[in-house]
């Protein structure tokens, strides 16, 4: 049976009245001087997921109870309110401050973990700037170093691996971009840096081939006085590559770069 328009209007009116009543109650609470009541209500708001309301009250309570033991719990709740509202930059800051101000608190370990977890939440897609990802990796590693027996270490290691994989994708993408725009020297250096930073990469063979390829095209596009030196570098890179990857799927192209490099060196020496 369909509701009548009159009944719907009544429901809407009741809803609006309830919302306004709730707002008025909260405004009265903010103006109240009953700080015990504010503390109780702040925790209620927090438990209900109304983090902004809770945070506003906790902020006032921290000032009011400054110097007392209550501030420790208030500050801890306050930090979690930022995390609950997905204001992760502020959450990381306040969790860090909590750990610094209360190093012996029962909540210090979790707070230091949440410093890193908040930064993890700020870590963007791999094609964007990875500054926060690097900060998160460092923060998780610091936590693992400080709390090696913590039950949270496995999660730290899992998230570190996840973020390092993202950093590898970003670093490889940057190297590929240098190659695409034909900045072969930068590409070579960037590929080598990927191998240094991510020695366990699954793309090691292809990256080493890309270094050879970048070396070859760097030689091809060099001024005459630098060609011989750079073709020799290509040949050295070729030998290093085939020593490691004798059955590589890139072997034919690698041999082609090697042969051309040898021919070009012979030609240069003939013309001297």
PDB file of C-alpha atoms in Angstrom:
ATOM      1  CA  UNK A   1       0.000   0.000   0.000  1.00  0.00           C
ATOM      2  CA  UNK A   2       1.470   3.345  -1.066  1.00  0.00           C
ATOM      3  CA  UNK A   3       2.053   6.031   1.546  1.00  0.00           C
ATOM      4  CA  UNK A   4       0.022   9.181   1.179  1.00  0.00           C
ATOM      5  CA  UNK A   5       1.761  12.456   0.438  1.00  0.00           C
ATOM      6  CA  UNK A   6       0.551  13.802   3.789  1.00  0.00           C
ATOM      7  CA  UNK A   7       2.176  10.927   5.663  1.00  0.00           C
ATOM      8  CA  UNK A   8       5.438  11.415   3.790  1.00  0.00           C
ATOM      9  CA  UNK A   9       5.413  15.098   4.683  1.00  0.00           C
ATOM     10  CA  UNK A  10       4.928  14.188   8.344  1.00  0.00           C
ATOM     11  CA  UNK A  11       7.875  11.775   8.219  1.00  0.00           C
ATOM     12  CA  UNK A  12      10.052  14.424   6.578  1.00  0.00           C
ATOM     13  CA  UNK A  13       9.028  16.991   9.186  1.00  0.00           C
ATOM     14  CA  UNK A  14       9.769  14.598  12.051  1.00  0.00           C
ATOM     15  CA  UNK A  15      13.179  13.829  10.522  1.00  0.00           C
ATOM     16  CA  UNK A  16      14.071  17.502  10.197  1.00  0.00           C
ATOM     17  CA  UNK A  17      12.963  18.188  13.777  1.00  0.00           C
ATOM     18  CA  UNK A  18      15.086  15.261  15.015  1.00  0.00           C
ATOM     19  CA  UNK A  19      18.158  16.540  13.149  1.00  0.00           C
ATOM     20  CA  UNK A  20      17.684  20.086  14.405  1.00  0.00           C
ATOM     21  CA  UNK A  21      17.156  18.773  17.912  1.00  0.00           C
ATOM     22  CA  UNK A  22      20.378  16.775  17.675  1.00  0.00           C
ATOM     23  CA  UNK A  23      22.283  19.838  16.422  1.00  0.00           C
ATOM     24  CA  UNK A  24      20.864  21.988  19.206  1.00  0.00           C
ATOM     25  CA  UNK A  25      21.863  19.336  21.777  1.00  0.00           C
ATOM     26  CA  UNK A  26      25.414  19.249  20.434  1.00  0.00           C
ATOM     27  CA  UNK A  27      25.645  23.067  20.418  1.00  0.00           C
ATOM     28  CA  UNK A  28      24.506  23.111  24.038  1.00  0.00           C
ATOM     29  CA  UNK A  29      27.115  20.469  24.859  1.00  0.00           C
ATOM     30  CA  UNK A  30      29.851  22.604  23.314  1.00  0.00           C
ATOM     31  CA  UNK A  31      28.822  25.567  25.460  1.00  0.00           C
ATOM     32  CA  UNK A  32      28.525  23.461  28.611  1.00  0.00           C
ATOM     33  CA  UNK A  33      31.010  23.757  31.474  1.00  0.00           C
ATOM     34  CA  UNK A  34      30.312  20.185  32.592  1.00  0.00           C
ATOM     35  CA  UNK A  35      33.577  18.633  31.404  1.00  0.00           C
ATOM     36  CA  UNK A  36      32.815  15.190  32.771  1.00  0.00           C
ATOM     37  CA  UNK A  37      29.694  15.139  30.608  1.00  0.00           C
ATOM     38  CA  UNK A  38      31.730  16.334  27.632  1.00  0.00           C
ATOM     39  CA  UNK A  39      34.193  13.490  28.216  1.00  0.00           C
ATOM     40  CA  UNK A  40      31.394  10.926  28.342  1.00  0.00           C
ATOM     41  CA  UNK A  41      29.699  12.307  25.235  1.00  0.00           C
ATOM     42  CA  UNK A  42      32.974  12.620  23.330  1.00  0.00           C
ATOM     43  CA  UNK A  43      33.604   8.881  23.827  1.00  0.00           C
ATOM     44  CA  UNK A  44      30.029   8.165  22.727  1.00  0.00           C
ATOM     45  CA  UNK A  45      30.509  10.161  19.533  1.00  0.00           C
ATOM     46  CA  UNK A  46      33.799   8.357  18.965  1.00  0.00           C
ATOM     47  CA  UNK A  47      32.231   4.914  19.387  1.00  0.00           C
ATOM     48  CA  UNK A  48      29.416   5.915  17.019  1.00  0.00           C
ATOM     49  CA  UNK A  49      31.920   6.960  14.354  1.00  0.00           C
ATOM     50  CA  UNK A  50      31.080  10.672  14.632  1.00  0.00           C
ATOM     51  CA  UNK A  51      34.752  11.540  14.715  1.00  0.00           C
ATOM     52  CA  UNK A  52      34.531  15.242  13.941  1.00  0.00           C
ATOM     53  CA  UNK A  53      32.163  15.886  16.857  1.00  0.00           C
ATOM     54  CA  UNK A  54      34.292  13.723  19.133  1.00  0.00           C
ATOM     55  CA  UNK A  55      37.488  15.438  17.992  1.00  0.00           C
ATOM     56  CA  UNK A  56      36.119  18.898  18.713  1.00  0.00           C
ATOM     57  CA  UNK A  57      35.254  17.850  22.258  1.00  0.00           C
ATOM     58  CA  UNK A  58      38.526  15.995  22.836  1.00  0.00           C
ATOM     59  CA  UNK A  59      40.469  19.065  21.694  1.00  0.00           C
ATOM     60  CA  UNK A  60      38.734  21.211  24.305  1.00  0.00           C
ATOM     61  CA  UNK A  61      39.137  18.537  26.976  1.00  0.00           C
ATOM     62  CA  UNK A  62      42.891  18.252  26.284  1.00  0.00           C
ATOM     63  CA  UNK A  63      43.233  21.971  27.044  1.00  0.00           C
ATOM     64  CA  UNK A  64      41.028  21.709  30.132  1.00  0.00           C
ATOM     65  CA  UNK A  65      42.758  18.677  31.642  1.00  0.00           C
ATOM     66  CA  UNK A  66      46.263  19.788  30.640  1.00  0.00           C
ATOM     67  CA  UNK A  67      48.815  18.472  33.111  1.00  0.00           C
ATOM     68  CA  UNK A  68      46.577  15.700  34.446  1.00  0.00           C
ATOM     69  CA  UNK A  69      46.810  11.964  33.749  1.00  0.00           C
ATOM     70  CA  UNK A  70      43.546  12.108  31.762  1.00  0.00           C
ATOM     71  CA  UNK A  71      45.277  13.934  28.916  1.00  0.00           C
ATOM     72  CA  UNK A  72      47.083  10.760  27.809  1.00  0.00           C
ATOM     73  CA  UNK A  73      43.826   8.956  26.984  1.00  0.00           C
ATOM     74  CA  UNK A  74      42.288  12.106  25.532  1.00  0.00           C
ATOM     75  CA  UNK A  75      45.240  12.627  23.187  1.00  0.00           C
ATOM     76  CA  UNK A  76      45.092   8.984  22.120  1.00  0.00           C
ATOM     77  CA  UNK A  77      41.390   9.257  21.264  1.00  0.00           C
ATOM     78  CA  UNK A  78      42.089  12.557  19.531  1.00  0.00           C
ATOM     79  CA  UNK A  79      44.677  10.926  17.253  1.00  0.00           C
ATOM     80  CA  UNK A  80      42.270   8.130  16.345  1.00  0.00           C
ATOM     81  CA  UNK A  81      39.569  10.672  15.441  1.00  0.00           C
ATOM     82  CA  UNK A  82      41.754  12.002  12.633  1.00  0.00           C
ATOM     83  CA  UNK A  83      42.348   8.484  11.370  1.00  0.00           C
ATOM     84  CA  UNK A  84      38.642   7.713  11.567  1.00  0.00           C
ATOM     85  CA  UNK A  85      37.881  10.825   9.508  1.00  0.00           C
ATOM     86  CA  UNK A  86      40.514   9.741   6.941  1.00  0.00           C
ATOM     87  CA  UNK A  87      42.651  12.796   7.654  1.00  0.00           C
ATOM     88  CA  UNK A  88      45.709  10.598   7.491  1.00  0.00           C
ATOM     89  CA  UNK A  89      48.394  13.276   7.395  1.00  0.00           C
ATOM     90  CA  UNK A  90      47.123  14.760  10.672  1.00  0.00           C
ATOM     91  CA  UNK A  91      46.614  11.273  12.114  1.00  0.00           C
ATOM     92  CA  UNK A  92      50.248  10.368  11.434  1.00  0.00           C
ATOM     93  CA  UNK A  93      51.411  13.601  13.045  1.00  0.00           C
ATOM     94  CA  UNK A  94      49.333  13.169  16.215  1.00  0.00           C
ATOM     95  CA  UNK A  95      50.138   9.473  16.645  1.00  0.00           C
ATOM     96  CA  UNK A  96      53.820  10.389  16.384  1.00  0.00           C
ATOM     97  CA  UNK A  97      53.400  13.188  18.927  1.00  0.00           C
ATOM     98  CA  UNK A  98      51.596  10.798  21.274  1.00  0.00           C
ATOM     99  CA  UNK A  99      54.451   8.283  21.078  1.00  0.00           C
ATOM    100  CA  UNK A 100      56.990  11.048  21.730  1.00  0.00           C
ATOM    101  CA  UNK A 101      55.120  12.576  24.675  1.00  0.00           C
ATOM    102  CA  UNK A 102      54.082   9.242  26.235  1.00  0.00           C
ATOM    103  CA  UNK A 103      56.921   6.802  25.422  1.00  0.00           C
ATOM    104  CA  UNK A 104      55.953   4.482  28.304  1.00  0.00           C
ATOM    105  CA  UNK A 105      52.226   4.369  27.608  1.00  0.00           C
ATOM    106  CA  UNK A 106      50.510   1.025  26.965  1.00  0.00           C
ATOM    107  CA  UNK A 107      49.327   2.623  23.694  1.00  0.00           C
ATOM    108  CA  UNK A 108      52.733   3.762  22.445  1.00  0.00           C
ATOM    109  CA  UNK A 109      53.444   0.632  20.402  1.00  0.00           C
ATOM    110  CA  UNK A 110      50.140   0.830  18.541  1.00  0.00           C
ATOM    111  CA  UNK A 111      50.562   4.581  18.087  1.00  0.00           C
ATOM    112  CA  UNK A 112      53.933   4.097  16.417  1.00  0.00           C
ATOM    113  CA  UNK A 113      52.393   1.449  14.174  1.00  0.00           C
ATOM    114  CA  UNK A 114      49.607   3.887  13.290  1.00  0.00           C
ATOM    115  CA  UNK A 115      52.142   6.542  12.293  1.00  0.00           C
ATOM    116  CA  UNK A 116      53.199   4.190   9.509  1.00  0.00           C
ATOM    117  CA  UNK A 117      49.675   2.940   8.772  1.00  0.00           C
ATOM    118  CA  UNK A 118      48.455   6.521   8.312  1.00  0.00           C
ATOM    119  CA  UNK A 119      51.263   7.228   5.845  1.00  0.00           C
ATOM    120  CA  UNK A 120      50.409   3.964   4.085  1.00  0.00           C
ATOM    121  CA  UNK A 121      46.873   5.267   3.584  1.00  0.00           C
ATOM    122  CA  UNK A 122      48.372   8.332   1.861  1.00  0.00           C
ATOM    123  CA  UNK A 123      50.387   6.196  -0.559  1.00  0.00           C
ATOM    124  CA  UNK A 124      48.979   6.912  -4.052  1.00  0.00           C
ATOM    125  CA  UNK A 125      48.806   4.898  -7.271  1.00  0.00           C
ATOM    126  CA  UNK A 126      52.176   3.895  -8.710  1.00  0.00           C
ATOM    127  CA  UNK A 127      52.024   6.487 -11.506  1.00  0.00           C
ATOM    128  CA  UNK A 128      51.934   9.373  -9.000  1.00  0.00           C
ATOM    129  CA  UNK A 129      54.560  10.901  -6.715  1.00  0.00           C
ATOM    130  CA  UNK A 130      55.665   8.277  -4.174  1.00  0.00           C
ATOM    131  CA  UNK A 131      57.016  10.516  -1.391  1.00  0.00           C
ATOM    132  CA  UNK A 132      54.441   9.278   1.117  1.00  0.00           C
ATOM    133  CA  UNK A 133      55.077   5.674   0.088  1.00  0.00           C
ATOM    134  CA  UNK A 134      58.769   6.086   0.888  1.00  0.00           C
ATOM    135  CA  UNK A 135      57.901   7.703   4.245  1.00  0.00           C
ATOM    136  CA  UNK A 136      55.520   4.834   5.038  1.00  0.00           C
ATOM    137  CA  UNK A 137      58.143   2.177   4.211  1.00  0.00           C
ATOM    138  CA  UNK A 138      60.653   3.965   6.454  1.00  0.00           C
ATOM    139  CA  UNK A 139      58.092   4.275   9.257  1.00  0.00           C
ATOM    140  CA  UNK A 140      57.130   0.588   9.088  1.00  0.00           C
ATOM    141  CA  UNK A 141      60.809  -0.395   9.041  1.00  0.00           C
ATOM    142  CA  UNK A 142      61.453   1.792  12.091  1.00  0.00           C
ATOM    143  CA  UNK A 143      58.555   0.086  13.877  1.00  0.00           C
ATOM    144  CA  UNK A 144      59.922  -3.378  13.042  1.00  0.00           C
ATOM    145  CA  UNK A 145      63.357  -2.327  14.322  1.00  0.00           C
ATOM    146  CA  UNK A 146      61.895  -0.948  17.564  1.00  0.00           C
ATOM    147  CA  UNK A 147      59.402  -3.769  18.155  1.00  0.00           C
ATOM    148  CA  UNK A 148      60.862  -6.907  16.518  1.00  0.00           C
ATOM    149  CA  UNK A 149      58.643  -9.234  18.583  1.00  0.00           C
ATOM    150  CA  UNK A 150      55.413  -7.300  18.048  1.00  0.00           C
ATOM    151  CA  UNK A 151      52.370  -9.164  16.744  1.00  0.00           C
ATOM    152  CA  UNK A 152      52.078  -6.392  14.144  1.00  0.00           C
ATOM    153  CA  UNK A 153      55.435  -7.166  12.499  1.00  0.00           C
ATOM    154  CA  UNK A 154      53.926  -9.598   9.931  1.00  0.00           C
ATOM    155  CA  UNK A 155      51.488  -6.905   8.764  1.00  0.00           C
ATOM    156  CA  UNK A 156      54.361  -4.392   8.604  1.00  0.00           C
ATOM    157  CA  UNK A 157      56.392  -6.731   6.409  1.00  0.00           C
ATOM    158  CA  UNK A 158      53.399  -7.435   4.172  1.00  0.00           C
ATOM    159  CA  UNK A 159      52.705  -3.725   3.653  1.00  0.00           C
ATOM    160  CA  UNK A 160      56.405  -2.961   3.140  1.00  0.00           C
ATOM    161  CA  UNK A 161      56.507  -5.582   0.371  1.00  0.00           C
ATOM    162  CA  UNK A 162      53.355  -4.121  -1.182  1.00  0.00           C
ATOM    163  CA  UNK A 163      54.758  -0.605  -1.195  1.00  0.00           C
ATOM    164  CA  UNK A 164      58.188  -1.648  -2.417  1.00  0.00           C
ATOM    165  CA  UNK A 165      56.479  -3.339  -5.354  1.00  0.00           C
ATOM    166  CA  UNK A 166      54.755  -0.031  -6.074  1.00  0.00           C
ATOM    167  CA  UNK A 167      58.039   1.853  -5.817  1.00  0.00           C
ATOM    168  CA  UNK A 168      59.628  -0.631  -8.223  1.00  0.00           C
ATOM    169  CA  UNK A 169      56.850  -0.071 -10.763  1.00  0.00           C
ATOM    170  CA  UNK A 170      57.342   3.685 -10.445  1.00  0.00           C
ATOM    171  CA  UNK A 171      61.131   3.470 -10.788  1.00  0.00           C
ATOM    172  CA  UNK A 172      60.896   1.184 -13.811  1.00  0.00           C
ATOM    173  CA  UNK A 173      58.290   3.441 -15.371  1.00  0.00           C
ATOM    174  CA  UNK A 174      60.626   6.421 -14.967  1.00  0.00           C
ATOM    175  CA  UNK A 175      63.488   4.504 -16.597  1.00  0.00           C
ATOM    176  CA  UNK A 176      61.232   3.448 -19.478  1.00  0.00           C
ATOM    177  CA  UNK A 177      60.177   7.057 -19.944  1.00  0.00           C
ATOM    178  CA  UNK A 178      63.806   8.171 -20.293  1.00  0.00           C
ATOM    179  CA  UNK A 179      64.280   5.477 -22.920  1.00  0.00           C
ATOM    180  CA  UNK A 180      61.094   6.500 -24.736  1.00  0.00           C
ATOM    181  CA  UNK A 181      62.204  10.132 -25.016  1.00  0.00           C
ATOM    182  CA  UNK A 182      65.626   8.892 -26.210  1.00  0.00           C
ATOM    183  CA  UNK A 183      67.572  10.134 -23.205  1.00  0.00           C
ATOM    184  CA  UNK A 184      69.610   6.942 -23.290  1.00  0.00           C
ATOM    185  CA  UNK A 185      72.233   7.917 -20.707  1.00  0.00           C
ATOM    186  CA  UNK A 186      69.531   8.763 -18.161  1.00  0.00           C
ATOM    187  CA  UNK A 187      67.707   5.549 -19.044  1.00  0.00           C
ATOM    188  CA  UNK A 188      70.839   3.463 -18.505  1.00  0.00           C
ATOM    189  CA  UNK A 189      71.473   5.051 -15.106  1.00  0.00           C
ATOM    190  CA  UNK A 190      67.823   4.721 -14.098  1.00  0.00           C
ATOM    191  CA  UNK A 191      67.717   1.023 -15.027  1.00  0.00           C
ATOM    192  CA  UNK A 192      70.908   0.407 -13.050  1.00  0.00           C
ATOM    193  CA  UNK A 193      69.380   2.205 -10.063  1.00  0.00           C
ATOM    194  CA  UNK A 194      66.311  -0.061 -10.242  1.00  0.00           C
ATOM    195  CA  UNK A 195      68.615  -3.093  -9.928  1.00  0.00           C
ATOM    196  CA  UNK A 196      70.402  -1.487  -6.988  1.00  0.00           C
ATOM    197  CA  UNK A 197      67.214  -0.532  -5.150  1.00  0.00           C
ATOM    198  CA  UNK A 198      65.274  -3.713  -5.969  1.00  0.00           C
ATOM    199  CA  UNK A 199      67.824  -6.553  -6.224  1.00  0.00           C
ATOM    200  CA  UNK A 200      65.100  -9.218  -5.919  1.00  0.00           C
ATOM    201  CA  UNK A 201      63.054  -7.867  -8.826  1.00  0.00           C
ATOM    202  CA  UNK A 202      61.400 -10.404 -11.127  1.00  0.00           C
ATOM    203  CA  UNK A 203      62.257  -8.134 -14.076  1.00  0.00           C
ATOM    204  CA  UNK A 204      66.010  -8.420 -13.620  1.00  0.00           C
ATOM    205  CA  UNK A 205      66.679 -10.078 -16.998  1.00  0.00           C
ATOM    206  CA  UNK A 206      64.650  -7.545 -18.965  1.00  0.00           C
ATOM    207  CA  UNK A 207      66.175  -4.623 -17.076  1.00  0.00           C
ATOM    208  CA  UNK A 208      69.688  -5.860 -17.840  1.00  0.00           C
ATOM    209  CA  UNK A 209      68.725  -6.166 -21.498  1.00  0.00           C
ATOM    210  CA  UNK A 210      67.331  -2.629 -21.406  1.00  0.00           C
ATOM    211  CA  UNK A 211      70.675  -1.414 -20.036  1.00  0.00           C
ATOM    212  CA  UNK A 212      72.400  -3.071 -23.003  1.00  0.00           C
ATOM    213  CA  UNK A 213      69.877  -1.566 -25.398  1.00  0.00           C
ATOM    214  CA  UNK A 214      70.252   1.910 -23.878  1.00  0.00           C
ATOM    215  CA  UNK A 215      74.034   1.621 -24.114  1.00  0.00           C
ATOM    216  CA  UNK A 216      73.822   0.630 -27.772  1.00  0.00           C
ATOM    217  CA  UNK A 217      71.543   3.498 -28.771  1.00  0.00           C
ATOM    218  CA  UNK A 218      73.598   5.920 -26.712  1.00  0.00           C
ATOM    219  CA  UNK A 219      76.613   4.877 -28.790  1.00  0.00           C
ATOM    220  CA  UNK A 220      74.635   5.111 -32.034  1.00  0.00           C
ATOM    221  CA  UNK A 221      73.555   8.669 -31.257  1.00  0.00           C
ATOM    222  CA  UNK A 222      76.857   9.919 -29.857  1.00  0.00           C
ATOM    223  CA  UNK A 223      79.183  12.458 -31.411  1.00  0.00           C
ATOM    224  CA  UNK A 224      82.020  10.847 -33.380  1.00  0.00           C
ATOM    225  CA  UNK A 225      84.694  11.317 -30.712  1.00  0.00           C
ATOM    226  CA  UNK A 226      82.646   9.332 -28.158  1.00  0.00           C
ATOM    227  CA  UNK A 227      81.366   6.540 -30.392  1.00  0.00           C
ATOM    228  CA  UNK A 228      84.268   4.102 -29.974  1.00  0.00           C
ATOM    229  CA  UNK A 229      84.232   4.343 -26.181  1.00  0.00           C
ATOM    230  CA  UNK A 230      80.479   3.817 -26.034  1.00  0.00           C
ATOM    231  CA  UNK A 231      80.438   0.915 -28.472  1.00  0.00           C
ATOM    232  CA  UNK A 232      83.078  -0.709 -26.266  1.00  0.00           C
ATOM    233  CA  UNK A 233      80.790  -0.139 -23.275  1.00  0.00           C
ATOM    234  CA  UNK A 234      77.982  -1.800 -25.220  1.00  0.00           C
ATOM    235  CA  UNK A 235      80.202  -4.817 -25.926  1.00  0.00           C
ATOM    236  CA  UNK A 236      81.172  -5.064 -22.247  1.00  0.00           C
ATOM    237  CA  UNK A 237      77.497  -4.903 -21.279  1.00  0.00           C
ATOM    238  CA  UNK A 238      76.699  -7.599 -23.851  1.00  0.00           C
ATOM    239  CA  UNK A 239      79.256 -10.011 -22.357  1.00  0.00           C
ATOM    240  CA  UNK A 240      77.887  -9.360 -18.886  1.00  0.00           C
ATOM    241  CA  UNK A 241      74.361 -10.019 -20.133  1.00  0.00           C
ATOM    242  CA  UNK A 242      75.033 -13.313 -21.920  1.00  0.00           C
ATOM    243  CA  UNK A 243      77.097 -14.610 -18.990  1.00  0.00           C
ATOM    244  CA  UNK A 244      73.988 -14.291 -16.834  1.00  0.00           C
ATOM    245  CA  UNK A 245      71.256 -15.114 -19.363  1.00  0.00           C
ATOM    246  CA  UNK A 246      72.574 -17.585 -21.932  1.00  0.00           C
ATOM    247  CA  UNK A 247      69.043 -18.753 -22.826  1.00  0.00           C
ATOM    248  CA  UNK A 248      67.454 -15.303 -22.768  1.00  0.00           C
ATOM    249  CA  UNK A 249      64.538 -14.531 -25.041  1.00  0.00           C
ATOM    250  CA  UNK A 250      66.429 -11.311 -25.833  1.00  0.00           C
ATOM    251  CA  UNK A 251      69.554 -13.114 -27.029  1.00  0.00           C
ATOM    252  CA  UNK A 252      69.045 -12.444 -30.767  1.00  0.00           C
ATOM    253  CA  UNK A 253      68.667  -8.706 -30.270  1.00  0.00           C
ATOM    254  CA  UNK A 254      71.586  -8.701 -27.843  1.00  0.00           C
ATOM    255  CA  UNK A 255      73.791 -10.437 -30.439  1.00  0.00           C
ATOM    256  CA  UNK A 256      72.690  -7.929 -33.081  1.00  0.00           C
ATOM    257  CA  UNK A 257      73.744  -5.007 -30.863  1.00  0.00           C
ATOM    258  CA  UNK A 258      77.037  -6.782 -30.206  1.00  0.00           C
ATOM    259  CA  UNK A 259      77.737  -7.407 -33.903  1.00  0.00           C
ATOM    260  CA  UNK A 260      76.891  -3.859 -34.960  1.00  0.00           C
ATOM    261  CA  UNK A 261      79.070  -2.486 -32.166  1.00  0.00           C
ATOM    262  CA  UNK A 262      82.004  -4.611 -33.284  1.00  0.00           C
ATOM    263  CA  UNK A 263      81.545  -3.530 -36.902  1.00  0.00           C
ATOM    264  CA  UNK A 264      81.359   0.131 -35.943  1.00  0.00           C
ATOM    265  CA  UNK A 265      84.564  -0.100 -33.877  1.00  0.00           C
ATOM    266  CA  UNK A 266      86.345  -1.763 -36.812  1.00  0.00           C
ATOM    267  CA  UNK A 267      85.113   0.985 -39.119  1.00  0.00           C
ATOM    268  CA  UNK A 268      86.279   3.706 -36.726  1.00  0.00           C
ATOM    269  CA  UNK A 269      89.722   2.116 -36.400  1.00  0.00           C
ATOM    270  CA  UNK A 270      90.007   1.782 -40.187  1.00  0.00           C
ATOM    271  CA  UNK A 271      89.233   5.479 -40.640  1.00  0.00           C
ATOM    272  CA  UNK A 272      91.838   6.614 -38.118  1.00  0.00           C
TER     273      UNK A 272
END
